[in-house]
C-alpha angles and dihedrals in degrees: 000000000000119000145186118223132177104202129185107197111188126179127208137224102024107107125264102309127071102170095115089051092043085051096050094056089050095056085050085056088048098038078048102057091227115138110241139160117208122217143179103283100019146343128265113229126196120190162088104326094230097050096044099048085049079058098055087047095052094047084055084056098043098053094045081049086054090057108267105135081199146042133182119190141184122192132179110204132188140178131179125187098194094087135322123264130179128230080250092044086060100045093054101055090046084054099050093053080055096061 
């Protein structure tokens, strides 16, 4: 099953910025092949269910072995089987409603 996740991964105790942490889960997306857009408060993440959430879960361990001796993280998830549909697919159609 494929699916589409934001996710907002935060880690605790490490001071104010979290820019080192929030680079290393976007090289596990990358080193994963998964399809993802980072923004301002999150990344957006397509693909199949079990190797995103191993992902997610690579990106936990990453960040403890980086030294947070806590994460907390949110994350919104959806799936459809009606049809696939990709994070651009559905920007789009929200921007050309716009014009």
């Amino acid at each position: 099953m494929k699916v589409m996740i934001d996710i907002c991964i935060v880690p605790l105790g490490v001071g104010v910025s979290v820019s080192e942490y929030v680079a290393a889960c976007q090289n596990i997306f990358d080193e994963a092949g998964l399809s993802h857009q980072m923004h301002a408060y999150g990344t957006n993440v397509e693909g199949d269910w079990d190797e995103v959430m191993l992902a997610v879960k690579r990106c936990h361990e990453t960040v403890h072995e980086m030294g947070a001796p806590r994460i907390t993280t949110s994350m919104r998830l959806g799936t459809r089987t009606d049809r696939e549909q990709t994070m651009q697919e559905k920007v789009d159609s929200v921007r050309a409603k716009l014009s």
